[in-house]
Coordinates of C-alpha atoms and ligand atoms in Angstrom, one line a residue:
M21 CA 123.0 50.6 19.4
E22 CA 124.5 52.2 16.2
R23 CA 123.0 52.1 13.2
R24 CA 125.0 53.4 10.3
V25 CA 123.7 55.3 7.0
A26 CA 123.5 52.9 3.9
V27 CA 125.2 54.5 1.5
K28 CA 127.3 53.5 -1.9
E29 CA 130.2 55.7 -1.3
P30 CA 132.0 55.9 1.8
V31 CA 131.1 59.2 3.9
K32 CA 133.7 60.7 5.8
R33 CA 132.9 59.9 9.0
P34 CA 130.1 57.3 10.3
V35 CA 126.8 58.5 11.0
K36 CA 125.5 57.6 14.0
M37 CA 121.9 57.5 14.0
A38 CA 121.2 56.7 18.3
G39 CA 121.4 58.7 21.4
Q40 CA 119.2 61.1 22.5
V41 CA 118.6 64.7 20.8
K42 CA 116.8 67.4 22.0
G43 CA 114.6 69.2 19.8
G44 CA 112.8 68.0 16.8
S45 CA 112.8 65.7 13.6
A46 CA 115.5 68.9 12.0
A47 CA 117.7 69.2 15.3
R48 CA 117.9 65.1 15.1
I49 CA 119.1 65.2 11.3
R50 CA 121.4 68.4 11.9
H51 CA 123.1 66.0 14.8
W52 CA 123.5 63.0 13.1
L53 CA 124.9 64.7 10.0
R54 CA 127.1 67.0 11.5
G55 CA 130.9 66.7 9.7
V56 CA 129.3 64.3 6.8
A57 CA 130.9 66.1 3.5
G58 CA 129.0 67.7 1.0
L59 CA 126.3 68.3 2.9
K60 CA 125.2 72.2 4.4
L61 CA 122.5 72.6 6.9
T62 CA 120.9 75.4 7.6
S63 CA 117.9 75.9 10.0
R64 CA 114.8 78.6 8.8
A65 CA 116.7 79.0 5.9
P66 CA 114.4 81.6 3.0
L67 CA 112.4 79.9 0.1
A68 CA 111.5 82.7 -1.6
P69 CA 114.6 83.9 -3.1
L70 CA 115.4 80.6 -4.1
T71 CA 112.4 80.2 -6.6
T72 CA 111.6 82.5 -9.7
F73 CA 108.5 83.4 -7.9
R74 CA 110.4 85.0 -4.6
I75 CA 107.3 84.0 -2.8
G76 CA 106.8 81.5 0.3
G77 CA 108.3 81.0 3.7
A78 CA 111.4 79.5 4.4
A79 CA 112.2 75.7 5.1
E80 CA 112.4 74.1 8.3
L81 CA 115.5 72.8 7.4
L82 CA 117.9 73.3 4.2
A83 CA 120.4 70.6 2.8
E84 CA 122.7 72.1 0.1
V85 CA 124.0 68.8 -1.4
G86 CA 127.3 68.3 -3.3
T87 CA 127.7 64.7 -3.2
E88 CA 125.6 61.3 -4.1
A89 CA 127.0 59.9 -0.7
A90 CA 125.6 62.8 1.5
L91 CA 122.6 62.9 -0.2
A92 CA 122.4 59.1 0.3
A93 CA 122.7 59.7 4.4
L94 CA 120.8 62.9 4.4
L95 CA 117.7 60.5 2.5
T96 CA 118.1 58.2 5.5
A97 CA 118.2 60.1 8.6
V98 CA 114.8 61.7 6.8
A99 CA 113.3 58.1 6.5
E100 CA 115.0 57.3 10.1
V101 CA 113.1 60.5 12.0
G102 CA 109.9 60.3 9.2
C103 CA 109.9 64.1 8.3
P104 CA 109.1 65.5 5.2
F105 CA 111.2 65.8 2.1
Q106 CA 111.1 67.8 -0.6
I107 CA 113.8 68.7 -3.7
L108 CA 114.4 71.7 -5.3
G109 CA 115.7 73.3 -8.6
L110 CA 115.6 76.5 -9.7
G111 CA 112.9 76.8 -8.3
S112 CA 111.2 78.3 -11.6
N113 CA 107.9 75.9 -11.3
I114 CA 106.9 76.1 -7.7
L115 CA 104.6 77.7 -5.4
I116 CA 106.0 77.8 -2.1
P117 CA 103.6 78.0 1.2
D118 CA 104.0 81.6 3.1
R119 CA 104.1 79.1 6.2
G120 CA 107.2 77.1 4.9
L121 CA 108.0 73.9 4.6
P122 CA 108.3 71.8 7.5
G123 CA 111.1 68.9 7.6
V124 CA 114.1 68.9 4.8
V125 CA 114.4 71.0 1.2
A126 CA 116.9 70.2 -0.2
K127 CA 119.3 71.6 -3.0
L128 CA 121.6 69.9 -5.4
S129 CA 124.8 71.3 -6.0
G130 CA 128.9 70.3 -6.5
H131 CA 129.0 66.7 -8.1
F132 CA 125.4 67.0 -10.0
R133 CA 126.8 70.3 -11.6
R134 CA 128.8 67.3 -13.4
L135 CA 128.7 67.6 -17.6
R136 CA 130.6 65.3 -19.8
F137 CA 130.3 64.9 -23.7
D138 CA 130.9 61.4 -24.9
G139 CA 130.7 61.5 -28.7
N140 CA 127.2 62.3 -29.5
R141 CA 126.1 61.9 -26.1
V142 CA 126.3 64.4 -22.8
V143 CA 126.0 63.3 -19.4
A144 CA 124.5 66.3 -17.1
G145 CA 124.3 66.4 -13.5
A146 CA 120.6 67.2 -12.3
A147 CA 122.1 70.5 -10.8
L148 CA 123.1 72.2 -14.3
A149 CA 121.1 74.5 -15.6
L150 CA 119.6 73.3 -18.6
P151 CA 120.4 76.1 -20.9
S152 CA 124.0 76.3 -20.1
V153 CA 124.3 72.5 -21.4
A154 CA 122.4 73.1 -24.4
K155 CA 124.8 76.3 -24.9
Q156 CA 127.7 74.3 -24.1
A157 CA 126.5 71.2 -26.3
A158 CA 126.1 74.2 -29.1
Q159 CA 129.4 75.1 -28.9
R160 CA 130.8 71.5 -29.5
G161 CA 128.4 71.6 -32.6
L162 CA 125.8 68.9 -31.0
S163 CA 122.2 69.8 -31.9
G164 CA 119.0 68.7 -30.4
L165 CA 118.7 70.7 -27.0
E166 CA 118.3 74.6 -28.7
A167 CA 114.6 74.7 -28.2
L168 CA 115.0 73.9 -24.6
A169 CA 117.2 76.1 -24.2
G170 CA 115.3 79.4 -23.5
F171 CA 113.4 78.8 -20.3
P172 CA 114.6 78.4 -16.5
S173 CA 115.4 75.3 -15.5
T174 CA 117.5 72.3 -13.8
V175 CA 118.5 69.1 -15.9
G176 CA 116.2 67.4 -13.1
G177 CA 113.5 69.5 -13.0
A178 CA 113.3 69.2 -16.4
V179 CA 113.3 65.2 -16.8
W180 CA 110.8 64.9 -13.3
M181 CA 108.4 67.6 -15.7
N182 CA 109.5 66.4 -19.5
A183 CA 109.8 70.3 -19.7
G184 CA 109.3 71.2 -23.4
C185 CA 109.3 74.3 -25.9
Y186 CA 108.8 74.7 -29.5
G187 CA 108.0 71.2 -30.1
V188 CA 111.0 69.7 -28.3
E189 CA 110.3 67.7 -25.2
I190 CA 113.1 66.5 -22.8
K191 CA 111.9 62.7 -23.9
D192 CA 112.3 63.1 -27.1
V193 CA 116.2 63.5 -26.5
L194 CA 116.9 62.0 -23.3
I195 CA 118.8 58.6 -23.3
S196 CA 118.0 57.6 -19.4
A197 CA 118.2 59.0 -16.2
W198 CA 119.8 58.1 -13.2
L199 CA 117.6 58.3 -9.9
M200 CA 118.2 57.6 -6.2
E201 CA 115.6 56.2 -3.9
R202 CA 114.5 57.4 -0.8
D203 CA 116.5 54.5 1.1
G204 CA 119.7 55.9 -0.9
S205 CA 119.7 53.1 -3.3
H206 CA 120.5 53.9 -7.0
R207 CA 118.9 53.2 -10.3
R208 CA 118.9 53.8 -14.2
I209 CA 115.8 54.3 -16.1
G210 CA 115.3 54.3 -19.9
A211 CA 113.1 56.8 -21.6
G212 CA 110.6 54.7 -21.8
E213 CA 110.5 54.3 -18.4
L214 CA 109.9 57.9 -17.7
E215 CA 106.3 57.4 -19.5
A216 CA 106.4 61.0 -20.4
G217 CA 103.4 63.0 -21.7
Y218 CA 102.5 66.6 -21.6
R219 CA 104.4 67.7 -19.0
T220 CA 104.1 64.7 -16.8
T221 CA 106.1 61.9 -15.8
A222 CA 106.1 58.6 -13.9
L223 CA 108.8 60.1 -11.6
Q224 CA 105.5 62.7 -10.6
H225 CA 103.7 59.7 -8.5
G226 CA 106.8 58.5 -6.6
D227 CA 110.0 60.1 -4.5
S228 CA 112.6 59.1 -7.0
I229 CA 115.4 61.8 -7.3
V230 CA 117.0 63.0 -10.4
T231 CA 120.6 63.2 -10.1
R232 CA 121.7 62.9 -13.5
A233 CA 120.3 62.0 -17.1
S234 CA 121.9 61.4 -20.6
F235 CA 121.1 63.0 -24.0
R236 CA 121.4 62.0 -27.7
L237 CA 122.6 65.0 -29.6
H238 CA 123.7 65.0 -33.4
P239 CA 126.1 66.9 -35.2
A240 CA 125.7 70.4 -36.6
D241 CA 127.5 73.6 -36.9
P242 CA 128.2 75.3 -34.0
A243 CA 127.6 78.4 -35.2
A244 CA 124.0 77.7 -36.6
C245 CA 123.1 75.8 -33.1
L246 CA 123.8 79.1 -31.4
A247 CA 122.3 81.1 -33.8
R248 CA 119.0 78.6 -33.0
I249 CA 119.2 79.2 -29.4
E250 CA 119.7 82.9 -30.0
Q251 CA 116.3 83.3 -32.2
L252 CA 114.2 81.0 -30.1
N253 CA 114.7 82.6 -26.8
R254 CA 114.0 85.9 -28.9
K255 CA 110.9 84.9 -29.5
R256 CA 110.5 83.0 -26.0
W257 CA 111.0 86.1 -24.4
A258 CA 108.6 88.4 -26.3
S259 CA 105.9 86.3 -25.4
L260 CA 106.6 86.0 -22.1
P261 CA 105.9 88.4 -19.0
S262 CA 108.8 89.8 -17.6
G263 CA 109.7 89.9 -13.5
R264 CA 108.7 87.3 -10.9
T265 CA 106.6 84.8 -12.7
A266 CA 106.9 80.9 -12.6
G267 CA 106.1 80.6 -16.3
S268 CA 102.7 78.7 -17.3
T269 CA 100.0 78.4 -14.2
F270 CA 98.0 75.9 -16.3
K271 CA 98.6 72.7 -18.6
N272 CA 96.5 73.7 -21.8
P273 CA 93.7 71.7 -21.8
P274 CA 94.0 69.2 -25.7
G275 CA 93.0 71.4 -28.6
D276 CA 92.9 74.7 -26.6
F277 CA 95.2 77.4 -24.6
A278 CA 94.7 77.9 -20.6
G279 CA 95.4 81.3 -21.6
R280 CA 93.0 82.2 -23.8
L281 CA 90.0 80.3 -21.8
I282 CA 91.2 82.8 -18.8
E283 CA 91.1 85.9 -21.2
A284 CA 87.4 84.8 -22.7
C285 CA 86.4 85.1 -18.9
G286 CA 87.7 88.4 -18.7
L287 CA 90.4 87.8 -16.1
K288 CA 93.7 89.1 -18.0
G289 CA 95.2 91.7 -15.7
K290 CA 92.8 90.8 -12.3
A291 CA 95.0 91.4 -9.0
K292 CA 94.4 90.2 -5.7
G293 CA 96.8 91.9 -3.0
G294 CA 100.5 91.4 -4.3
A295 CA 99.7 88.9 -7.4
A296 CA 98.3 89.4 -10.7
I297 CA 97.0 87.3 -13.7
S298 CA 99.4 88.9 -16.2
P299 CA 97.8 91.8 -18.7
Q300 CA 100.6 90.5 -21.5
H301 CA 99.9 86.7 -20.9
A302 CA 96.6 85.2 -19.2
N303 CA 98.2 82.0 -18.2
V304 CA 101.2 83.6 -16.3
L305 CA 100.7 84.8 -12.7
I306 CA 103.1 87.6 -11.6
N307 CA 104.5 88.8 -8.3
L308 CA 104.0 92.7 -8.5
G309 CA 106.0 92.6 -5.7
D310 CA 105.1 91.4 -1.8
A311 CA 102.5 88.9 -3.1
R312 CA 101.2 85.8 -0.7
A313 CA 101.3 82.0 -2.0
E314 CA 97.6 82.4 -0.8
E315 CA 97.0 85.2 -2.9
V316 CA 98.4 83.3 -6.1
L317 CA 96.3 80.3 -5.2
D318 CA 93.3 82.5 -4.7
L319 CA 93.5 83.6 -8.2
M320 CA 94.3 80.3 -9.9
I321 CA 91.1 78.9 -8.0
E322 CA 89.5 82.2 -9.4
A323 CA 90.5 81.2 -12.8
R324 CA 89.7 77.4 -12.8
H325 CA 86.1 78.0 -11.5
A326 CA 85.4 80.8 -14.1
V327 CA 87.0 78.7 -17.2
H328 CA 84.7 75.7 -15.5
Q329 CA 81.5 77.4 -15.3
R330 CA 81.6 79.2 -19.0
F331 CA 83.4 76.5 -21.1
G332 CA 83.1 73.2 -18.8
I333 CA 87.1 72.4 -18.8
T334 CA 88.7 71.9 -16.0
L335 CA 92.3 73.6 -15.8
E336 CA 95.1 71.1 -14.6
A337 CA 97.7 72.9 -12.5
E338 CA 101.2 73.3 -14.4
L339 CA 102.7 75.0 -11.4
V340 CA 103.4 72.6 -8.5
L341 CA 101.9 73.4 -5.5
L342 CA 103.6 72.5 -2.3
G343 CA 102.2 71.5 1.1
E344 CA 98.8 72.6 1.9
L345 CA 98.6 74.8 -1.0
G346 CA 98.5 71.5 -3.0
R347 CA 95.8 70.0 -0.6
R348 CA 93.6 73.5 -0.7
W349 CA 94.0 72.6 -4.8
R350 CA 92.8 69.8 -5.0
E351 CA 89.6 70.5 -2.6
S352 CA 88.4 73.3 -4.5
V353 CA 87.6 71.3 -7.9
P354 CA 84.8 72.9 -9.5
Ligands
FAD428 C1 109.6 82.7 -17.7 C2 109.5 81.3 -17.7 C3 109.1 80.3 -18.5 C4 109.4 79.0 -18.5 N1 109.0 78.0 -19.5 C5 108.7 76.9 -19.8 C6 108.5 76.5 -21.1 O1 108.5 76.9 -22.0 N2 108.5 74.9 -20.8 C7 108.5 74.2 -19.9 O2 108.1 73.2 -19.5 N3 108.8 74.9 -18.6 C8 108.5 76.3 -18.9 N4 108.8 76.8 -17.5 C9 108.4 76.4 -16.2 C10 109.8 75.7 -15.4 O3 110.8 76.4 -16.4 C11 110.2 74.1 -16.1 O4 108.8 73.6 -15.6 C12 111.1 73.9 -15.4 O5 111.5 72.3 -16.1 C13 111.1 73.5 -13.6 O6 112.7 72.7 -13.1 P1 113.4 73.7 -11.7 O7 114.9 73.2 -12.0 O8 113.3 74.8 -11.7 O9 112.2 72.9 -11.4 P2 111.5 73.2 -9.7 O10 111.0 74.6 -9.8 O11 112.5 73.5 -8.8 O12 110.8 71.8 -9.1 C14 109.9 71.5 -10.2 C15 109.4 70.3 -9.4 O13 110.3 69.3 -9.8 C16 110.7 68.6 -8.8 N5 112.3 68.3 -8.9 C17 113.7 69.3 -9.4 N6 114.4 68.6 -9.4 C18 114.1 67.2 -9.0 C19 115.2 66.2 -9.1 N7 116.6 66.2 -9.2 N8 114.9 65.1 -8.9 C20 113.1 65.0 -9.0 N9 112.8 65.6 -8.7 C21 112.9 66.9 -9.1 C22 110.6 69.4 -7.4 O14 110.6 68.4 -6.4 C23 109.5 69.9 -8.2 O15 108.2 69.3 -7.7 C24 109.0 78.0 -17.4 C25 109.1 78.8 -15.8 C26 109.6 80.3 -16.3 C27 109.6 81.0 -14.9

């Protein structure tokens, strides 16, 4: 029997998910989705270059997805074979296992980079870089995103994380987010439904993919908005180690700073193989050149145990630990 992928927009060629295909789930997905417009599939694609840490192995299958129809087709095929699926933004807050990731890793592009201004509102595709959205809004005299312009992030990644800086979080400016579910269906949620807290959202407990988001901004002098971005970025980069990092490793515990606690345990600058706790900022891990994910995780576990032993505080990871790294992290609770 021939089955068709349920998509809201027509795909150029019907996707047949039938017939015998040799190989594993990635081979079947490649076979079913050949010819689908807006989809580029690469087997055994290295993932390290797609992250700011530059660490990790390859994706069994990397999918670059340019349209909603292609994303729906991909998700339906993934559900059909039942393989793991991981969406990636700019890779600025993730650690990928040295062995890589099984199944499909998807990166949004194309239509997901669309940007539309509508009065004081901006609708931004999930694959857009947040700093670029903030800058374009500032140039139009729209204020609200300036404090969020100083770190690498896609719009989708920032919504998923409720990213924030200098007292402003995504939830403060978000009107709504458009989501695609694993069955290819769409839904739109308001900012309240995001249930956003300090680096947490309801999206972290589900499988929804952010496809775009709208933000409420307010009119302001363009030059003043751009100057504010410049000023905050200078401040930001002066306080952060440069090089291959993924920003903050741990969430700050209530009323304290993870960096201060780790430093007090004497771990600032501690190295393991190619990874180190930054000598500049103890809550940032750095890849000295050839770090392995396991080495980064070892340092995280060591820091968490030391802080727990000395202060009785259990640090929570801000860094997203993928695959087996997440399992090891959960098992290592002090
Ligand atoms: C130098 C540096 C400074 C940083 N400073 C800050 C800071 O000040 N404040 C802050 O909050 N963060 C900061 N970070 C962390 C990081 O930039 C943010 O968490 C960012 O929002 C992650 O976005 P991303 O697109 O890179 O997501 P990724 O790192 O690629 O992914 C992170 C998570 O988001 C999910 N995700 C990505 N896109 C989507 C989507 N479209 N739909 C659903 N889920 C998705 C991924 O599956 C993953 O689980 C910093 C990082 C660096 C390297």
